[in-house]
PDB file of N, CA and C in Angstrom:
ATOM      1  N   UNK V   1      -9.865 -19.704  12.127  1.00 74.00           N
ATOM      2  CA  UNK V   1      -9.743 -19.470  13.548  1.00 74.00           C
ATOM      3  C   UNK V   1      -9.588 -20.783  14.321  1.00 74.00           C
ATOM      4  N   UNK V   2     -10.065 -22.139  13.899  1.00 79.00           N
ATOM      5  CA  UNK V   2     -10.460 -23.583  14.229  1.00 79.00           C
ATOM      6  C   UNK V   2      -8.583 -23.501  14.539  1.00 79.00           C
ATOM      7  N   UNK V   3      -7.731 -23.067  13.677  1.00 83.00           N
ATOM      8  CA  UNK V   3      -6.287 -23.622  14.256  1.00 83.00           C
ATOM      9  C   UNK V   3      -5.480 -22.912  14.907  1.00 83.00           C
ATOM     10  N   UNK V   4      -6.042 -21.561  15.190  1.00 79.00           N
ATOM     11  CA  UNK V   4      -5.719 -20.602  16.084  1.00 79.00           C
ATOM     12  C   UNK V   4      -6.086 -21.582  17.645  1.00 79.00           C
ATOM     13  N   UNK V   5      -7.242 -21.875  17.589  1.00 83.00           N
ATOM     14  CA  UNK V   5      -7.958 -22.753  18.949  1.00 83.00           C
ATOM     15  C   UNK V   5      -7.177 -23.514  19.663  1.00 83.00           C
ATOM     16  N   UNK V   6      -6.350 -24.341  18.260  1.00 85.00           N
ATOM     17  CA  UNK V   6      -6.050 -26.092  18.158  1.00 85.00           C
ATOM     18  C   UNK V   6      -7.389 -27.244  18.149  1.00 85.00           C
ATOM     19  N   UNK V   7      -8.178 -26.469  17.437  1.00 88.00           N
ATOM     20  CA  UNK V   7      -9.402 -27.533  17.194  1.00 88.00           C
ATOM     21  C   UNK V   7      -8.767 -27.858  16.132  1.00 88.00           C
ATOM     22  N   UNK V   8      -8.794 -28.122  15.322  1.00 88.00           N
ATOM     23  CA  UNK V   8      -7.914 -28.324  13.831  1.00 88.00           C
ATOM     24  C   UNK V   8      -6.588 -28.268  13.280  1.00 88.00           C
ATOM     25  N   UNK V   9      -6.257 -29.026  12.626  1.00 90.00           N
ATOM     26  CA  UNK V   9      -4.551 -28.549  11.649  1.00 90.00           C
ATOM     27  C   UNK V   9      -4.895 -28.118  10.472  1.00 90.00           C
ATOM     28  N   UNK V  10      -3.275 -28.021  10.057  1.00 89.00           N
ATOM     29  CA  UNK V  10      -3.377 -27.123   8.640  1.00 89.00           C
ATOM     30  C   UNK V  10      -3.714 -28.027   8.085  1.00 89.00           C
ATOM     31  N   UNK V  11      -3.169 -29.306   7.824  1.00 91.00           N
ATOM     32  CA  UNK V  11      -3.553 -30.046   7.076  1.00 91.00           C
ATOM     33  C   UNK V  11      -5.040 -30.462   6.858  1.00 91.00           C
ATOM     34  N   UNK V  12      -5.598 -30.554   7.776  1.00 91.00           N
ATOM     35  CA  UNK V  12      -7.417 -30.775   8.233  1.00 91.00           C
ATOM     36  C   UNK V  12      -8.023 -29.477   6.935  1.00 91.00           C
ATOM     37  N   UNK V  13      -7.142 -28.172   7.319  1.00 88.00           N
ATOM     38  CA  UNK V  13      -8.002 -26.767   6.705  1.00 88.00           C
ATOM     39  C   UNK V  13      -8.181 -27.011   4.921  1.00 88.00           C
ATOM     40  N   UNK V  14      -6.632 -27.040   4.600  1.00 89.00           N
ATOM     41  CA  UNK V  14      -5.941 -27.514   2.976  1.00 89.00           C
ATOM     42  C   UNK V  14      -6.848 -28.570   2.873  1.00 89.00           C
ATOM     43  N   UNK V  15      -6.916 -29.741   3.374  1.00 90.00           N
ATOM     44  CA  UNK V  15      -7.929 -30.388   2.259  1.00 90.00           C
ATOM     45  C   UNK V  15      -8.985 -30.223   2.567  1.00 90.00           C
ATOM     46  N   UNK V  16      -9.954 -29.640   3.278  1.00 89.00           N
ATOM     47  CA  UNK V  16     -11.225 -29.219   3.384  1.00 89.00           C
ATOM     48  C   UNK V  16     -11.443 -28.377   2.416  1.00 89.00           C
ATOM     49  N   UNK V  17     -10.500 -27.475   1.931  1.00 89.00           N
ATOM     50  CA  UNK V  17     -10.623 -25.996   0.972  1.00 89.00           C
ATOM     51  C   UNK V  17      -9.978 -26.427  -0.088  1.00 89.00           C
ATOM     52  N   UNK V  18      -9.400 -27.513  -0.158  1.00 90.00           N
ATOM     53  CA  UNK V  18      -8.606 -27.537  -1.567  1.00 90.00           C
ATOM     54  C   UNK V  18      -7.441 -26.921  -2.143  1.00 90.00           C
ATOM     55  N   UNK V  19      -7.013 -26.674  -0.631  1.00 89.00           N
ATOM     56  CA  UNK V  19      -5.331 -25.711  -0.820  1.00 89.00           C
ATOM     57  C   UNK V  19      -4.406 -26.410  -0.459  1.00 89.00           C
ATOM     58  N   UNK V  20      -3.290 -26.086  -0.503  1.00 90.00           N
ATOM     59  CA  UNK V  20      -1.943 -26.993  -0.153  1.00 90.00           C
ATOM     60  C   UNK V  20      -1.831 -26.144   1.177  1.00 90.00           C
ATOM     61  N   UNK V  21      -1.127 -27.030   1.615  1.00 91.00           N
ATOM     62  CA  UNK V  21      -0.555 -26.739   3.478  1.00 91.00           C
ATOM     63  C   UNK V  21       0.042 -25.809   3.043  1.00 91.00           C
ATOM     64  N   UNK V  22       1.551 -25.444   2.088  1.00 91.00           N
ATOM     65  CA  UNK V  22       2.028 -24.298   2.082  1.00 91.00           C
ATOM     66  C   UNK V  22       0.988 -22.783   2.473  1.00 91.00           C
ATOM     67  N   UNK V  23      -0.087 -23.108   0.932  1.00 91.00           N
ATOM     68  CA  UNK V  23      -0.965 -21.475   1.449  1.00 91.00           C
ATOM     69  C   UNK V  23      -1.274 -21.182   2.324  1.00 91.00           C
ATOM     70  N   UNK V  24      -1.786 -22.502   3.588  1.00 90.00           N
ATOM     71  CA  UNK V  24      -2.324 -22.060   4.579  1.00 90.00           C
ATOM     72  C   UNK V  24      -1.649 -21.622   5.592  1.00 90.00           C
ATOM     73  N   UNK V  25      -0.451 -22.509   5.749  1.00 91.00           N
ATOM     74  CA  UNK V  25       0.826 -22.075   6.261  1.00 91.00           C
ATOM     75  C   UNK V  25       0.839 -20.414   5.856  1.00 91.00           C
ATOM     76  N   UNK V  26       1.239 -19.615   5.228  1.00 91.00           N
ATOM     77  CA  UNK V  26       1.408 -18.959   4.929  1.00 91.00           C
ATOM     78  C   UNK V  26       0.417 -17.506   5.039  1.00 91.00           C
ATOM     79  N   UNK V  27      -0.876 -18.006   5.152  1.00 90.00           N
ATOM     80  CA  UNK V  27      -1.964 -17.387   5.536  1.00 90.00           C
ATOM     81  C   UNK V  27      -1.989 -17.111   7.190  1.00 90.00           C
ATOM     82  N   UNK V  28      -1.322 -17.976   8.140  1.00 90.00           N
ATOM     83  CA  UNK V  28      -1.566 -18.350   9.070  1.00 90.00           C
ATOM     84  C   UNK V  28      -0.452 -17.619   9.605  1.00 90.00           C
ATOM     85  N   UNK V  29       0.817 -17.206   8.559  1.00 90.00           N
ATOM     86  CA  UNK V  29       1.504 -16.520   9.056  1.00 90.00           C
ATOM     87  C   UNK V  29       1.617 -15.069   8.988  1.00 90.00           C
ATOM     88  N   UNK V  30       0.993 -14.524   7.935  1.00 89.00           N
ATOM     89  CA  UNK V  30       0.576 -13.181   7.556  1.00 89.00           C
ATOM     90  C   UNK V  30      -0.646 -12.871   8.710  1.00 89.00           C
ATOM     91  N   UNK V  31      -1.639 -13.640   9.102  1.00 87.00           N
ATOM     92  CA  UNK V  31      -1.978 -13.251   9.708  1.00 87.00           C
ATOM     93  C   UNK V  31      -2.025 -12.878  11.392  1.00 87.00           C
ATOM     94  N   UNK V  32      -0.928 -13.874  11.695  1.00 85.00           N
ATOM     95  CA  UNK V  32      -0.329 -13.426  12.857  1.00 85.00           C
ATOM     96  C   UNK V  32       0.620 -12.330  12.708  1.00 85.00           C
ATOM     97  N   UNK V  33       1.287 -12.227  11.827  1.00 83.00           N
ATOM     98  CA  UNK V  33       2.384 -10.931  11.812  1.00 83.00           C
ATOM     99  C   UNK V  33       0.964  -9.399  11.885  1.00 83.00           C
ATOM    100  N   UNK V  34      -0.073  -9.237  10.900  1.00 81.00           N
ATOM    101  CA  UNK V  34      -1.190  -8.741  10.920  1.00 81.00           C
ATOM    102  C   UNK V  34      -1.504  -8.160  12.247  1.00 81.00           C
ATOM    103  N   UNK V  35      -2.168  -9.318  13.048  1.00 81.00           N
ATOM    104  CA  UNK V  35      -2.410  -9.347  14.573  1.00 81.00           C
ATOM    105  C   UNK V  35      -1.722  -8.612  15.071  1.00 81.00           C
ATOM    106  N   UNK V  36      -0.529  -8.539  15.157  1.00 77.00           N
ATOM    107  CA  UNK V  36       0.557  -8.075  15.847  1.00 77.00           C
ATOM    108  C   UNK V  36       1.156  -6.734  15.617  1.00 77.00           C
ATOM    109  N   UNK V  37       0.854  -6.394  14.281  1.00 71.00           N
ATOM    110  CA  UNK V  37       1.124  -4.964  14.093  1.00 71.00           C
ATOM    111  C   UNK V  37      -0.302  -4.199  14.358  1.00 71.00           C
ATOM    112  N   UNK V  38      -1.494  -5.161  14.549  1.00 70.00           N
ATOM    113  CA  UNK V  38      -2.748  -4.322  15.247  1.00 70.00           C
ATOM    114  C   UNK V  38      -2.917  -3.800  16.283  1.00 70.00           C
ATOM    115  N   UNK V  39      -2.053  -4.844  17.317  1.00 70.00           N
ATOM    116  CA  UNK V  39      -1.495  -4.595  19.048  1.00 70.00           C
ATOM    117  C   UNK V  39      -0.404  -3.412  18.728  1.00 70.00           C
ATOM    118  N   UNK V  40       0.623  -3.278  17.953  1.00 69.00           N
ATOM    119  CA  UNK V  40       1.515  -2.382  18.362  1.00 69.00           C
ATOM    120  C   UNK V  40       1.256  -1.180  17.673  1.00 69.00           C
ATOM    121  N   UNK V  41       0.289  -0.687  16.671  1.00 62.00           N
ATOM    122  CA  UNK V  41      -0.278   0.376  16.096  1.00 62.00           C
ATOM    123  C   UNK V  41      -0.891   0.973  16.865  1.00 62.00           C
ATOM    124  N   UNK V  42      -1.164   1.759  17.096  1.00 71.00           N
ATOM    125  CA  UNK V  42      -2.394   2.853  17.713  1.00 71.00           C
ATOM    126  C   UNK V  42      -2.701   4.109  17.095  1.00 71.00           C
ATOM    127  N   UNK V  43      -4.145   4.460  17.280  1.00 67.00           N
ATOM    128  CA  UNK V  43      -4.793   5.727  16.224  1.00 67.00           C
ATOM    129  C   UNK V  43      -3.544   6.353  15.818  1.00 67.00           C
ATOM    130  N   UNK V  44      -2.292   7.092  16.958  1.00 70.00           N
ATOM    131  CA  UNK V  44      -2.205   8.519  16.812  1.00 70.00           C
ATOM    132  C   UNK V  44      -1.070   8.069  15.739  1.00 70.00           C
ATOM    133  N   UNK V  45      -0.469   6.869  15.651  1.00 75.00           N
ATOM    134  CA  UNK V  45       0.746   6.267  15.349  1.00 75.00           C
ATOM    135  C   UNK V  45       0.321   6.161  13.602  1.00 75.00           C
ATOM    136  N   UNK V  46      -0.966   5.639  13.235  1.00 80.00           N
ATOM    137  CA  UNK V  46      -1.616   5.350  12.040  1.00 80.00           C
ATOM    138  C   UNK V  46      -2.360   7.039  11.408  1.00 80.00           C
ATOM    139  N   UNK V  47      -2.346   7.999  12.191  1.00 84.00           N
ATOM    140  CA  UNK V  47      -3.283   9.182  11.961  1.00 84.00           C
ATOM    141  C   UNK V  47      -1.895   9.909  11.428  1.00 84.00           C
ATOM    142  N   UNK V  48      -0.282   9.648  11.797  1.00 86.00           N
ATOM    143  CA  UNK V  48       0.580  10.603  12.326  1.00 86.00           C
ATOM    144  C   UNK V  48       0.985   9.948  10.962  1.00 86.00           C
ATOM    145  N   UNK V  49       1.001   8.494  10.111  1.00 87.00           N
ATOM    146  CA  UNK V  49       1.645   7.846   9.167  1.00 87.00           C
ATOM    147  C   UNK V  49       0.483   8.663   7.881  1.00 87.00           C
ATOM    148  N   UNK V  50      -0.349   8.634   7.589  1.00 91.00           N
ATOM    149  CA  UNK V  50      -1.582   9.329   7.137  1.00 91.00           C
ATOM    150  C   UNK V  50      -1.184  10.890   6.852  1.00 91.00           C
ATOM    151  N   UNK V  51      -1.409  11.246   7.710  1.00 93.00           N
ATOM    152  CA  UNK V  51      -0.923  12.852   7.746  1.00 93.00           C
ATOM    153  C   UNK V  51       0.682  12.592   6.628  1.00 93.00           C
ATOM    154  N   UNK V  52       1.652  12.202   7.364  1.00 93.00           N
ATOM    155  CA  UNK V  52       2.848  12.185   6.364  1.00 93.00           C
ATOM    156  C   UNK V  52       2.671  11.746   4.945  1.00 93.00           C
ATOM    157  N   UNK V  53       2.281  10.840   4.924  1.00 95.00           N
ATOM    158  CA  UNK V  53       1.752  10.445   2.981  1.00 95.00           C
ATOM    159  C   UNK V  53       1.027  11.346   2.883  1.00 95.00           C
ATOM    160  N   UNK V  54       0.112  12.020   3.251  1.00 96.00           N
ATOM    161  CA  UNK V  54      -0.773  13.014   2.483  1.00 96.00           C
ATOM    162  C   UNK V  54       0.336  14.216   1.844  1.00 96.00           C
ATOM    163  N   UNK V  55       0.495  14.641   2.921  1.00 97.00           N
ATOM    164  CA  UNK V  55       2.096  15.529   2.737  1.00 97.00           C
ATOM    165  C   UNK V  55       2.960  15.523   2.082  1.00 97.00           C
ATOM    166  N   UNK V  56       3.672  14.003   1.845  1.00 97.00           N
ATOM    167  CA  UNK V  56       4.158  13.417   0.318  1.00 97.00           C
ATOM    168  C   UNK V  56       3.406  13.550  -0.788  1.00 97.00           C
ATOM    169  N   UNK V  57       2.278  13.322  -0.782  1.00 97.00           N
ATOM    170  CA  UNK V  57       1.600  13.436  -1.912  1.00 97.00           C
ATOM    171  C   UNK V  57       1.351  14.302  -2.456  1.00 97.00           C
ATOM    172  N   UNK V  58       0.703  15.868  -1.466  1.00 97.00           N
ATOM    173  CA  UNK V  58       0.679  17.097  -2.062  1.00 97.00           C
ATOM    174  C   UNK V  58       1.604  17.711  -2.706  1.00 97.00           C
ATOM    175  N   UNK V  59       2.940  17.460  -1.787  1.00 97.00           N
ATOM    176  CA  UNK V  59       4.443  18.191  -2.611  1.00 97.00           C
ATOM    177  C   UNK V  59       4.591  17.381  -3.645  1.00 97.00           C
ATOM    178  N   UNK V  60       4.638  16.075  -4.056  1.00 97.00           N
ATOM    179  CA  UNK V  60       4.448  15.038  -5.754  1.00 97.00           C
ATOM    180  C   UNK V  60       3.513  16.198  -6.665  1.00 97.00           C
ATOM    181  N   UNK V  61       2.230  15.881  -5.943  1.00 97.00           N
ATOM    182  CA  UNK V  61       1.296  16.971  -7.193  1.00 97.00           C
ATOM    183  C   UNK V  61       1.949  18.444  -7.059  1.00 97.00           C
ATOM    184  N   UNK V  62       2.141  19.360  -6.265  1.00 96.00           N
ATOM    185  CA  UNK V  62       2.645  20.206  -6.672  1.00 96.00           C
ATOM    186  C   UNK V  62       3.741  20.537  -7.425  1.00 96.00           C
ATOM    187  N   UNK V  63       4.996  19.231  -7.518  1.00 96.00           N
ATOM    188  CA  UNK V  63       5.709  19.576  -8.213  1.00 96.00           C
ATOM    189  C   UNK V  63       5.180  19.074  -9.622  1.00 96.00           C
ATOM    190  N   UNK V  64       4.586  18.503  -9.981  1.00 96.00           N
ATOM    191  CA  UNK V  64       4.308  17.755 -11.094  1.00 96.00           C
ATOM    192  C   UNK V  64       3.196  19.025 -11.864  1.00 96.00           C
ATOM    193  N   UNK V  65       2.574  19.723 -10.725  1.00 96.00           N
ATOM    194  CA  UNK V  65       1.824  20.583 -11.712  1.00 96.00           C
ATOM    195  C   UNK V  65       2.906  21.926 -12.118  1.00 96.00           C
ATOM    196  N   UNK V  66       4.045  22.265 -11.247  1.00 96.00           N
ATOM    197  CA  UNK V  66       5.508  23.208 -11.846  1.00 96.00           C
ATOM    198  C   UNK V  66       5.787  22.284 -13.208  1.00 96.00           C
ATOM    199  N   UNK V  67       6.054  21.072 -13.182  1.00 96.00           N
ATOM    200  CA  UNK V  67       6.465  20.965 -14.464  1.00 96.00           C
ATOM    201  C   UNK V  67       5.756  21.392 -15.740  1.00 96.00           C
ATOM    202  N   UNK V  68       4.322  20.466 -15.008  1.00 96.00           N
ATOM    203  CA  UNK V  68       3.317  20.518 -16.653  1.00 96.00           C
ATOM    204  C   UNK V  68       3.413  22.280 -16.753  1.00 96.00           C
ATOM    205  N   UNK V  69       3.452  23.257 -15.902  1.00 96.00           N
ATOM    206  CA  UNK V  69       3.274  24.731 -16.330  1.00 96.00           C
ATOM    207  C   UNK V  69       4.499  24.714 -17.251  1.00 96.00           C
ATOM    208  N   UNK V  70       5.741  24.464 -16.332  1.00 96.00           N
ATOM    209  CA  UNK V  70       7.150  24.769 -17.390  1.00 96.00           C
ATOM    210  C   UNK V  70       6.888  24.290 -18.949  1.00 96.00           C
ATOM    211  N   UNK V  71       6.841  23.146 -18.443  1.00 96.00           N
ATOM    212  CA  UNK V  71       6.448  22.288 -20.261  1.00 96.00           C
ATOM    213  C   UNK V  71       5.420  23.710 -21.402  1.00 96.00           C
ATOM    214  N   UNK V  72       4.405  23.299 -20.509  1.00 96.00           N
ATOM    215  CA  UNK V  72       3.151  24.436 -21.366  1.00 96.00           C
ATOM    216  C   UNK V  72       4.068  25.142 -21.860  1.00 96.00           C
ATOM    217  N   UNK V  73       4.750  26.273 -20.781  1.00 95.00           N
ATOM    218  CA  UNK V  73       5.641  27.625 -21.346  1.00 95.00           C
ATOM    219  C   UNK V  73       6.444  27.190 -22.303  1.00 95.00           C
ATOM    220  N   UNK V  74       7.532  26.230 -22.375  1.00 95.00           N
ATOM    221  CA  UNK V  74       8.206  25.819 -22.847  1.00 95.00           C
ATOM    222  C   UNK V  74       8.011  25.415 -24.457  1.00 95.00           C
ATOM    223  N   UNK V  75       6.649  24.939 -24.633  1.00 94.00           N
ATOM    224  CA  UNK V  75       6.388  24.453 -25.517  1.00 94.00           C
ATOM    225  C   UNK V  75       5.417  25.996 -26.303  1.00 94.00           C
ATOM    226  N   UNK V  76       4.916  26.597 -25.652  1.00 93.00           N
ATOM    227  CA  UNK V  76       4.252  27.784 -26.262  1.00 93.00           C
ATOM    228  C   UNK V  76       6.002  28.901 -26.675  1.00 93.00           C
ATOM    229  N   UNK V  77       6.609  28.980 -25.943  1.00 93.00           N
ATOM    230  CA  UNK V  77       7.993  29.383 -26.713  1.00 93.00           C
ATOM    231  C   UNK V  77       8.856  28.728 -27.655  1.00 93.00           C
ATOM    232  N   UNK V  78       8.416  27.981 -27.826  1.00 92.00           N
ATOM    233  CA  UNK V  78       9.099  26.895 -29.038  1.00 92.00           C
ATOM    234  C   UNK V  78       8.238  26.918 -30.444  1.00 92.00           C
ATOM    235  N   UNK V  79       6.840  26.956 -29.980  1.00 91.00           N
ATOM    236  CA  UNK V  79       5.662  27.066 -31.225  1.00 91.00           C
ATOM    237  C   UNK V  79       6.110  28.942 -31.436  1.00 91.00           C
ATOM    238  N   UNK V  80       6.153  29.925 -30.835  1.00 88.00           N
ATOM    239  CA  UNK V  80       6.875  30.927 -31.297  1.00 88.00           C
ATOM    240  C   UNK V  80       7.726  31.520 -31.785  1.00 88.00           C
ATOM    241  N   UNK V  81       8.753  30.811 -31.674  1.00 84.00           N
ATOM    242  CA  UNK V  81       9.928  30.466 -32.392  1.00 84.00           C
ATOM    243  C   UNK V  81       9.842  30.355 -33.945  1.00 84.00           C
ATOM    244  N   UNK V  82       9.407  28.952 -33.474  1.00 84.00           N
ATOM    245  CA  UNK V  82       9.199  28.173 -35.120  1.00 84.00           C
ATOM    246  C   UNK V  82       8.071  29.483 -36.346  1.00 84.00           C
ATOM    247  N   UNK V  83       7.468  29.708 -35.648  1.00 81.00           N
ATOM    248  CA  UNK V  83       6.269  30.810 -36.299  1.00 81.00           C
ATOM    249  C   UNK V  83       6.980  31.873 -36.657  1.00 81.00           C
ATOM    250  N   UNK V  84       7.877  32.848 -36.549  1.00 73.00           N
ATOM    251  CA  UNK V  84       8.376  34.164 -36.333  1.00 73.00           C
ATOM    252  C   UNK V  84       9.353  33.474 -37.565  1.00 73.00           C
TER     253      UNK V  84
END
């Protein structure tokens, strides 16, 4: 936060911590991009993204449990086959 202030540089942070300017650089920029999608998010915007992946997700498992049934069938008519 010290270089958010301008109490400090990157360079001051990196060798205090033992990182190169790049990481911090880089930290410093993720976390402003961060910041910024915190200001332009809001509940209904993050509740409304939520709701949709859940929704994706149920129709994934539901189709995935049509297959494993098909398979089952599939494979219990094939072991009948072979038997007969």
């Amino acid at each position: 936060m010290d270089i958010f202030k301008g109490k400090t540089t990157v360079a001051e942070v990196a060798r205090q911590h033992d990182l190169t300017v790049s990481e911090v650089e880089s930290w410093i920029e993720e976390a402003q991009r961060n910041m910024e999608n915190g200001f332009k998010a809001r509940p209904k915007d993050i509740r409304g993204q939520y709701e949709s992946d859940l929704r994706e997700t149920k129709e994934a498992l539901g189709e995935a449990h049509l297959q494993i049934y098909a398979l089952k069938k599939w494979r219990r008519l094939l072991d009948e086959d072979e038997n007969s």
